[in-house]
CSV table of C-alpha atoms in Angstrom, one decimal:
chain,number,residue,atom,x,y,z
M,8,MET,CA,0.0,0.0,0.0
M,9,SER,CA,1.4,3.4,-1.0
M,10,GLU,CA,1.0,6.4,1.2
M,11,TYR,CA,1.1,10.1,0.0
M,12,SER,CA,0.3,13.4,1.6
M,13,CYS,CA,-0.7,16.8,0.2
M,14,ASP,CA,-2.1,20.2,1.0
M,15,VAL,CA,-5.1,19.7,-1.3
M,16,LEU,CA,-6.5,16.6,-3.1
M,17,VAL,CA,-8.5,17.2,-6.2
M,18,ALA,CA,-10.6,14.2,-7.2
M,19,GLY,CA,-11.6,14.2,-10.8
M,20,ALA,CA,-10.2,15.7,-14.0
M,21,GLY,CA,-13.2,16.9,-15.8
M,22,ILE,CA,-13.5,20.7,-16.5
M,23,ALA,CA,-14.2,21.6,-12.9
M,24,GLY,CA,-11.5,19.5,-11.5
M,25,ALA,CA,-9.1,20.8,-14.1
M,26,GLY,CA,-10.0,24.3,-13.1
M,27,ALA,CA,-9.4,23.7,-9.5
M,28,ALA,CA,-6.1,22.0,-10.1
M,29,TYR,CA,-4.9,24.8,-12.4
M,30,TYR,CA,-5.7,27.5,-9.9
M,31,LEU,CA,-4.1,25.6,-7.0
M,32,SER,CA,-1.0,24.9,-9.1
M,33,ASN,CA,-0.2,28.6,-9.0
M,34,GLN,CA,-0.5,28.9,-5.2
M,35,LYS,CA,2.9,27.1,-4.3
M,36,LEU,CA,1.1,24.2,-2.6
M,37,ASN,CA,1.5,20.5,-2.6
M,38,VAL,CA,-1.4,19.3,-4.7
M,39,ILE,CA,-2.4,15.9,-6.0
M,40,GLN,CA,-5.1,15.2,-8.6
M,41,VAL,CA,-6.5,11.8,-9.1
M,42,GLU,CA,-8.7,10.7,-12.1
M,43,SER,CA,-10.1,7.2,-12.7
M,44,ASP,CA,-9.2,7.3,-16.4
M,45,HIS,CA,-7.8,10.3,-18.2
M,46,PRO,CA,-8.7,14.1,-18.3
M,47,ALA,CA,-12.2,14.7,-19.8
M,48,SER,CA,-12.9,10.9,-20.0
M,49,GLY,CA,-16.3,11.4,-18.4
M,50,PRO,CA,-19.2,13.7,-19.2
M,51,THR,CA,-16.9,16.6,-19.9
M,52,GLY,CA,-15.5,15.1,-23.0
M,53,SER,CA,-19.0,14.6,-24.4
M,54,SER,CA,-20.1,18.1,-23.8
M,55,SER,CA,-21.3,20.4,-26.7
M,56,ALA,CA,-19.3,23.1,-24.8
M,57,VAL,CA,-21.5,25.9,-25.9
M,58,CYS,CA,-20.3,29.0,-24.0
M,59,HIS,CA,-22.6,31.9,-23.1
M,60,ALA,CA,-23.2,34.3,-20.2
M,61,PHE,CA,-27.0,34.3,-20.8
M,62,TYR,CA,-28.6,32.9,-17.6
M,63,GLY,CA,-31.5,34.0,-15.4
M,64,ASP,CA,-29.5,33.6,-12.3
M,65,ARG,CA,-26.9,36.2,-11.6
M,66,GLU,CA,-24.5,33.7,-10.1
M,67,LEU,CA,-24.5,31.4,-13.1
M,68,SER,CA,-23.9,34.4,-15.4
M,69,LEU,CA,-20.9,35.6,-13.4
M,70,LEU,CA,-19.5,32.1,-13.2
M,71,ALA,CA,-19.9,31.7,-17.0
M,72,LYS,CA,-18.2,35.0,-17.6
M,73,ARG,CA,-15.2,34.0,-15.6
M,74,GLY,CA,-15.2,30.5,-17.1
M,75,ILE,CA,-15.2,31.9,-20.6
M,76,GLU,CA,-12.3,34.2,-19.7
M,77,ILE,CA,-10.3,31.2,-18.5
M,78,LEU,CA,-11.2,29.2,-21.6
M,79,LYS,CA,-10.2,32.0,-24.0
M,80,ASP,CA,-6.7,31.9,-22.5
M,81,LEU,CA,-6.3,28.3,-23.9
M,82,PRO,CA,-4.8,28.5,-27.4
M,83,GLY,CA,-6.8,26.6,-30.0
M,84,ALA,CA,-9.5,25.4,-27.6
M,85,PHE,CA,-12.0,28.3,-27.7
M,86,HIS,CA,-13.8,29.3,-30.9
M,87,GLN,CA,-15.3,32.8,-30.7
M,88,SER,CA,-18.2,31.9,-33.0
M,89,GLY,CA,-20.8,34.0,-31.1
M,90,CYS,CA,-24.0,32.8,-29.6
M,91,LEU,CA,-27.6,33.7,-30.6
M,92,TRP,CA,-30.2,32.9,-28.1
M,93,VAL,CA,-33.8,33.4,-29.4
M,94,CYS,CA,-37.3,33.3,-27.9
M,95,GLY,CA,-40.9,34.1,-28.7
M,96,PRO,CA,-43.3,36.7,-27.0
M,97,GLU,CA,-43.9,34.5,-24.0
M,98,HIS,CA,-40.4,34.8,-22.7
M,99,GLU,CA,-39.5,38.1,-24.2
M,100,PRO,CA,-40.0,40.3,-21.1
M,101,ILE,CA,-37.9,38.2,-18.8
M,102,ASN,CA,-35.2,37.7,-21.4
M,103,ARG,CA,-35.0,41.4,-21.9
M,104,GLU,CA,-34.4,41.9,-18.2
M,105,ILE,CA,-31.8,39.2,-18.2
M,106,VAL,CA,-29.9,40.9,-21.0
M,107,LYS,CA,-30.1,44.2,-19.3
M,108,ARG,CA,-28.8,42.8,-16.1
M,109,ILE,CA,-25.9,40.9,-17.7
M,110,ARG,CA,-24.9,43.9,-19.8
M,111,ASP,CA,-25.4,46.8,-17.3
M,112,ASP,CA,-24.7,45.1,-13.9
M,113,GLU,CA,-22.3,42.3,-14.8
M,114,GLY,CA,-20.3,43.9,-17.6
M,115,SER,CA,-20.6,41.1,-20.1
M,116,ARG,CA,-20.8,41.9,-23.8
M,117,ILE,CA,-24.4,41.1,-24.8
M,118,GLU,CA,-27.1,42.8,-27.0
M,119,GLY,CA,-30.8,42.5,-27.1
M,120,LEU,CA,-32.2,42.1,-30.7
M,121,THR,CA,-35.5,42.1,-32.3
M,122,GLY,CA,-36.5,39.1,-34.5
M,123,GLU,CA,-35.7,41.1,-37.6
M,124,GLN,CA,-32.2,41.9,-36.3
M,125,ALA,CA,-31.6,38.2,-35.4
M,126,HIS,CA,-32.6,37.3,-39.0
M,127,ALA,CA,-29.8,39.7,-40.2
M,128,ILE,CA,-27.3,37.6,-38.3
M,129,LEU,CA,-28.6,34.3,-39.7
M,130,PRO,CA,-30.4,35.4,-42.9
M,131,HIS,CA,-31.0,31.9,-44.1
M,132,PHE,CA,-32.8,30.9,-40.9
M,133,ASN,CA,-36.6,31.1,-40.6
M,134,MET,CA,-37.3,33.4,-37.6
M,135,GLU,CA,-41.0,32.9,-37.6
M,136,GLY,CA,-42.3,33.4,-34.0
M,137,ILE,CA,-39.0,34.9,-32.8
M,138,THR,CA,-39.6,38.3,-31.2
M,139,PHE,CA,-36.4,38.7,-29.2
M,140,ALA,CA,-32.8,37.4,-29.2
M,141,ALA,CA,-29.8,37.7,-27.0
M,142,TRP,CA,-26.6,38.1,-29.0
M,143,GLU,CA,-23.2,37.4,-27.6
M,144,ASP,CA,-20.5,38.1,-30.2
M,145,GLU,CA,-17.6,37.4,-27.9
M,146,SER,CA,-19.0,34.0,-26.8
M,147,GLY,CA,-18.9,30.7,-28.8
M,148,HIS,CA,-17.9,27.2,-28.2
M,149,CYS,CA,-15.0,25.0,-27.1
M,150,ASP,CA,-13.1,21.8,-27.8
M,151,PRO,CA,-14.0,20.2,-24.4
M,152,TYR,CA,-11.3,17.6,-24.6
M,153,GLY,CA,-8.6,19.9,-25.6
M,154,ALA,CA,-9.5,22.6,-23.1
M,155,THR,CA,-9.6,20.2,-20.1
M,156,ASN,CA,-6.3,18.6,-21.0
M,157,GLU,CA,-4.6,21.9,-21.5
M,158,LEU,CA,-5.7,23.0,-18.0
M,159,VAL,CA,-4.4,19.7,-16.5
M,160,ASN,CA,-1.2,19.9,-18.5
M,161,ARG,CA,-0.6,23.5,-17.3
M,162,ALA,CA,-1.2,22.4,-13.7
M,163,ARG,CA,1.2,19.5,-14.1
M,164,ALA,CA,3.8,21.8,-15.5
M,165,ASN,CA,3.4,24.0,-12.5
M,166,GLY,CA,4.2,21.1,-10.2
M,167,ILE,CA,1.0,19.2,-9.2
M,168,LYS,CA,1.1,15.4,-9.0
M,169,PHE,CA,-1.4,13.8,-11.4
M,170,MET,CA,-2.3,10.2,-10.7
M,171,GLY,CA,-4.4,8.6,-13.5
M,172,GLY,CA,-6.1,5.3,-13.5
M,173,ARG,CA,-7.1,5.7,-9.8
M,174,SER,CA,-10.2,7.1,-8.1
M,175,VAL,CA,-11.2,8.2,-4.6
M,176,THR,CA,-13.2,5.4,-3.0
M,177,GLU,CA,-13.5,6.8,0.5
M,178,ILE,CA,-12.9,10.0,2.5
M,179,GLN,CA,-11.4,9.7,6.0
M,180,VAL,CA,-12.9,11.9,8.6
M,181,THR,CA,-11.9,12.2,12.3
M,182,ASN,CA,-13.9,14.3,14.8
M,183,GLY,CA,-15.7,16.0,11.9
M,184,ASN,CA,-12.5,17.0,10.1
M,185,THR,CA,-11.2,15.5,6.8
M,186,THR,CA,-7.9,13.7,7.3
M,187,GLY,CA,-7.4,11.8,4.1
M,188,ALA,CA,-8.7,9.6,1.2
M,189,THR,CA,-8.4,6.0,0.1
M,190,LEU,CA,-7.9,5.3,-3.6
M,191,SER,CA,-9.1,2.4,-5.7
M,192,ASP,CA,-5.7,0.8,-5.7
M,193,GLY,CA,-5.5,0.9,-2.0
M,194,SER,CA,-3.2,3.9,-1.7
M,195,VAL,CA,-3.9,6.4,1.1
M,196,ILE,CA,-3.5,10.1,0.8
M,197,SER,CA,-3.2,12.2,4.0
M,198,THR,CA,-4.8,15.7,3.6
M,199,GLY,CA,-7.1,18.0,5.3
M,200,ARG,CA,-8.7,19.4,2.2
M,201,VAL,CA,-10.4,17.4,-0.6
M,202,ILE,CA,-12.3,18.8,-3.7
M,203,LEU,CA,-14.7,16.3,-5.1
M,204,ALA,CA,-15.2,17.2,-8.8
M,205,THR,CA,-16.4,13.7,-9.6
M,206,GLY,CA,-19.8,14.6,-11.2
M,207,VAL,CA,-22.1,11.6,-11.5
M,208,TRP,CA,-19.9,9.6,-9.3
M,209,SER,CA,-20.2,12.1,-6.4
M,210,LYS,CA,-23.5,10.9,-5.0
M,211,ALA,CA,-22.3,7.4,-4.0
M,212,LEU,CA,-19.0,8.7,-2.6
M,213,VAL,CA,-20.6,11.3,-0.4
M,214,ALA,CA,-23.2,8.8,0.8
M,215,LYS,CA,-20.4,7.0,2.6
M,216,LEU,CA,-20.1,10.2,4.7
M,217,GLY,CA,-23.8,9.9,5.6
M,218,VAL,CA,-24.9,12.7,3.3
M,219,ASP,CA,-27.6,12.1,0.7
M,220,LEU,CA,-27.0,14.4,-2.4
M,221,PRO,CA,-30.3,15.0,-4.1
M,222,THR,CA,-28.8,14.4,-7.5
M,223,PHE,CA,-29.7,12.0,-10.2
M,224,ILE,CA,-28.2,10.9,-13.6
M,225,GLU,CA,-29.9,11.6,-17.0
M,226,ARG,CA,-28.9,10.1,-20.3
M,227,HIS,CA,-28.8,12.9,-23.0
M,228,PHE,CA,-27.8,12.6,-26.6
M,229,MET,CA,-26.3,14.7,-29.4
M,230,ALA,CA,-27.2,14.3,-33.1
M,231,VAL,CA,-24.4,14.9,-35.6
M,232,MET,CA,-25.2,16.4,-39.1
M,233,ASP,CA,-22.9,15.6,-42.0
M,234,ALA,CA,-22.0,19.0,-43.6
M,235,PRO,CA,-18.8,18.5,-45.6
M,236,GLY,CA,-17.2,21.8,-46.2
M,237,VAL,CA,-20.3,23.9,-45.3
M,238,ALA,CA,-20.9,23.6,-41.6
M,239,ARG,CA,-19.7,27.1,-40.8
M,240,LYS,CA,-21.5,28.5,-43.8
M,241,LEU,CA,-24.9,27.0,-42.7
M,242,LEU,CA,-24.3,27.7,-39.0
M,243,PRO,CA,-21.5,30.1,-38.3
M,244,HIS,CA,-22.7,30.8,-34.7
M,245,CYS,CA,-24.0,28.8,-31.7
M,246,TRP,CA,-27.8,28.7,-31.8
M,247,VAL,CA,-30.1,28.3,-28.9
M,248,ASP,CA,-33.9,28.4,-29.5
M,249,GLU,CA,-36.3,28.5,-26.5
M,250,THR,CA,-39.4,28.0,-28.8
M,251,THR,CA,-38.2,24.5,-29.6
M,252,ASN,CA,-35.7,23.8,-26.8
M,253,CYS,CA,-33.0,23.2,-29.3
M,254,TYR,CA,-29.3,24.1,-29.5
M,255,ALA,CA,-26.7,23.7,-32.2
M,256,ARG,CA,-23.3,24.6,-33.2
M,257,PRO,CA,-20.7,24.0,-35.9
M,258,GLU,CA,-18.1,21.4,-35.2
M,259,GLY,CA,-15.2,22.3,-37.5
M,260,GLU,CA,-16.0,22.7,-41.3
M,261,ASN,CA,-17.7,19.3,-41.8
M,262,THR,CA,-20.3,18.7,-39.0
M,263,ILE,CA,-23.0,20.4,-37.0
M,264,LEU,CA,-24.0,19.3,-33.5
M,265,VAL,CA,-27.7,19.4,-32.6
M,266,GLY,CA,-29.1,18.8,-29.1
M,267,THR,CA,-32.2,19.6,-27.0
M,268,TRP,CA,-32.7,20.5,-23.4
M,269,GLY,CA,-35.6,20.6,-20.9
M,270,GLY,CA,-35.7,24.4,-20.5
M,271,GLY,CA,-34.1,24.8,-17.2
M,272,GLY,CA,-31.3,27.1,-16.2
M,273,THR,CA,-32.5,30.4,-17.7
M,274,GLY,CA,-35.2,31.0,-15.1
M,275,VAL,CA,-38.2,30.0,-17.4
M,276,GLU,CA,-39.5,26.6,-18.4
M,277,ASN,CA,-41.4,25.3,-21.4
M,278,ASP,CA,-43.7,22.7,-19.8
M,279,GLU,CA,-44.9,21.2,-23.0
M,280,LEU,CA,-41.5,20.6,-24.5
M,281,LYS,CA,-40.1,19.7,-21.1
M,282,GLU,CA,-42.4,16.7,-20.9
M,283,ALA,CA,-41.3,15.4,-24.4
M,284,HIS,CA,-37.7,16.0,-23.5
M,285,ALA,CA,-38.1,13.9,-20.3
M,286,ARG,CA,-39.4,11.0,-22.4
M,287,MET,CA,-36.4,10.9,-24.6
M,288,ASN,CA,-33.7,11.8,-22.0
M,289,TYR,CA,-34.3,9.2,-19.3
M,290,ARG,CA,-32.7,8.5,-15.9
M,291,LEU,CA,-29.8,6.1,-15.3
M,292,GLU,CA,-29.4,4.2,-12.1
M,293,VAL,CA,-25.7,3.6,-12.1
M,294,ALA,CA,-23.0,6.2,-12.8
M,295,GLY,CA,-20.7,5.2,-15.7
M,296,GLN,CA,-22.9,2.4,-17.1
M,297,LEU,CA,-23.8,4.2,-20.4
M,298,ASP,CA,-23.9,3.0,-23.9
M,299,ARG,CA,-22.8,6.0,-25.9
M,300,THR,CA,-24.4,4.9,-29.1
M,301,ILE,CA,-27.8,6.4,-30.1
M,302,THR,CA,-30.5,5.2,-32.4
M,303,GLN,CA,-31.4,6.7,-35.8
M,304,GLU,CA,-34.8,7.6,-34.3
M,305,GLU,CA,-33.1,9.6,-31.6
M,306,SER,CA,-31.0,11.5,-34.0
M,307,VAL,CA,-33.9,12.3,-36.2
M,308,TRP,CA,-35.9,13.4,-33.1
M,309,ALA,CA,-33.2,15.9,-32.2
M,310,ILE,CA,-32.7,17.2,-35.7
M,311,GLU,CA,-36.5,17.8,-36.1
M,312,HIS,CA,-36.1,20.6,-33.6
M,313,ILE,CA,-34.0,22.7,-36.0
M,314,MET,CA,-35.4,21.6,-39.3
M,315,SER,CA,-38.2,24.3,-39.4
M,316,ARG,CA,-35.5,26.9,-38.8
M,317,SER,CA,-33.1,25.9,-41.5
M,318,PRO,CA,-34.2,23.9,-44.6
M,319,GLU,CA,-30.5,23.7,-45.6
M,320,ILE,CA,-29.6,21.9,-42.4
M,321,ALA,CA,-32.7,19.7,-42.7
M,322,GLU,CA,-31.3,18.3,-46.0
M,323,LEU,CA,-28.0,17.3,-44.6
M,324,GLY,CA,-27.1,13.7,-44.0
M,325,ILE,CA,-26.9,12.2,-40.5
M,326,ARG,CA,-23.7,10.8,-38.9
M,327,PRO,CA,-23.6,8.6,-35.9
M,328,GLY,CA,-24.5,10.6,-32.8
M,329,TYR,CA,-23.5,9.9,-29.2
M,330,ALA,CA,-25.0,9.8,-25.7
M,331,CYS,CA,-23.6,11.2,-22.4
M,332,GLN,CA,-24.7,11.3,-18.8
M,333,TYR,CA,-25.7,14.5,-16.9
M,334,ASP,CA,-25.5,14.9,-13.1
M,335,MET,CA,-28.8,16.6,-12.4
M,336,SER,CA,-30.1,18.5,-9.4
M,337,PRO,CA,-33.9,19.0,-8.7
M,338,ASP,CA,-33.7,22.7,-9.5
M,339,HIS,CA,-31.2,22.4,-12.4
M,340,LEU,CA,-28.7,24.4,-10.5
M,341,PRO,CA,-25.3,23.2,-9.3
M,342,ILE,CA,-24.7,21.9,-5.8
M,343,VAL,CA,-21.4,23.3,-4.5
M,344,ASP,CA,-20.8,23.0,-0.8
M,345,GLU,CA,-18.6,21.8,2.1
M,346,ILE,CA,-19.9,18.4,3.1
M,347,PRO,CA,-21.7,18.6,6.5
M,348,GLY,CA,-19.7,16.6,9.1
M,349,ALA,CA,-16.6,16.5,6.9
M,350,LYS,CA,-14.9,19.8,7.3
M,351,GLY,CA,-12.4,20.3,4.5
M,352,THR,CA,-14.3,18.2,1.9
M,353,PHE,CA,-16.0,20.1,-0.8
M,354,VAL,CA,-18.2,18.9,-3.6
M,355,ILE,CA,-19.0,20.3,-7.1
M,356,THR,CA,-21.9,18.4,-8.7
M,357,GLY,CA,-25.4,18.7,-10.1
M,358,SER,CA,-24.3,20.9,-13.0
M,359,SER,CA,-27.4,19.8,-14.9
M,360,GLY,CA,-26.0,20.3,-18.4
M,361,HIS,CA,-24.5,23.7,-17.8
M,362,GLY,CA,-21.2,22.5,-16.4
M,363,PHE,CA,-18.7,23.0,-19.1
M,364,LYS,CA,-18.8,26.8,-19.3
M,365,LEU,CA,-19.1,27.1,-15.6
M,366,GLY,CA,-16.5,24.5,-14.7
M,367,PRO,CA,-13.2,26.4,-14.9
M,368,ALA,CA,-14.6,29.2,-12.7
M,369,MET,CA,-16.4,26.7,-10.4
M,370,GLY,CA,-13.1,24.8,-9.8
M,371,GLU,CA,-11.3,28.1,-9.2
M,372,VAL,CA,-13.7,29.5,-6.6
M,373,VAL,CA,-14.0,26.2,-4.8
M,374,ALA,CA,-10.3,26.0,-4.6
M,375,LYS,CA,-10.2,29.5,-3.0
M,376,TRP,CA,-12.9,28.3,-0.6
M,377,ALA,CA,-10.8,25.3,0.3
M,378,LEU,CA,-7.9,27.7,1.1
M,379,GLY,CA,-10.1,29.6,3.5
M,380,GLN,CA,-11.5,32.3,1.3
M,381,ARG,CA,-15.3,31.9,1.7
M,382,GLN,CA,-17.0,32.5,-1.6
M,383,GLU,CA,-20.3,34.4,-1.4
M,384,LEU,CA,-21.0,33.7,-5.1
M,385,LEU,CA,-21.5,30.0,-4.2
M,386,ARG,CA,-24.1,30.6,-1.4
M,387,LYS,CA,-26.9,30.0,-3.8
M,388,PHE,CA,-25.7,26.5,-4.6
M,389,SER,CA,-25.6,25.3,-1.0
M,390,LEU,CA,-26.9,21.9,0.0
M,391,HIS,CA,-29.1,23.6,2.6
M,392,ARG,CA,-31.5,24.9,0.0
M,393,PHE,CA,-33.0,21.4,-0.2
M,394,GLU,CA,-33.7,21.1,3.6
């Protein structure tokens, strides 16, 4: 049995764990990061990685803003394609207020557009029923695998110890204080501070500490359109449509990614579309037990959500899509907190499909918290809100 010690242990090398490790690597501390496989091998690597600051919750917008700043500093990983978020008259009033808050109070670059102005940005899109759009010309999308690995590689270059092929199986606690962790290979790490950025695997791990995280796992999927040489011509920007709960973005020059979501995260819900979405994106009982292949029927179902907007995209061929797993919370907001009864152990989970853009900043602010700097920005994401 091997024994190690460190100032801070980071469990997980998805985007949040990578963000935490990178921040800590600049603090002249002894840091160990463990990962069961390789960086971005879990849900992070399957993310659409659409990046925007448009959120109904101030805290999410600010975390997204900081997350995008970090991602933009990674050469080749971030693509400033812009993001156009459209809605109909039902959601126009609240979306106008969101844009105003983000622009005037938070300082992010965002514009509110009419349907006609949105059409000028994507002139070949059918904007019927669109009355308002949020346009972020400095946002865009990312290579999730490349961005995560770049953060981990930078952290390693700064001196952290990265241990791949191993996972945390148990947190040791003495008199309410974290004292260490046991790994899957039997190794023991002595430390008073642990950051669990373990996503869908967090619930089972935290349960061993007597705490029931109210999270669950959902299977989601992404359709892939075959657009050889014309992907960026047909869809040069990220597209998010509240009237159909559809999002899409170009992936290089030859493919377009198309997905759907249940409507959470922005402060408004589309109940009719949410029900259909729940039927197609179902719950999983065991973390990691996921068949990433999807059926032709599932691909077609996702693509149908964008077909009425773009006849050109509707005529494209379909490539094999893929499924991924989301760690969901009941209110679609992250759960970020110090574990009750285990002082020094912090968890980042329940990102509910929003985690990639938030992850670098979430890891950073939790790392600061672990070092004794209480983060007011995270108060909204406390476990106590479910009591």
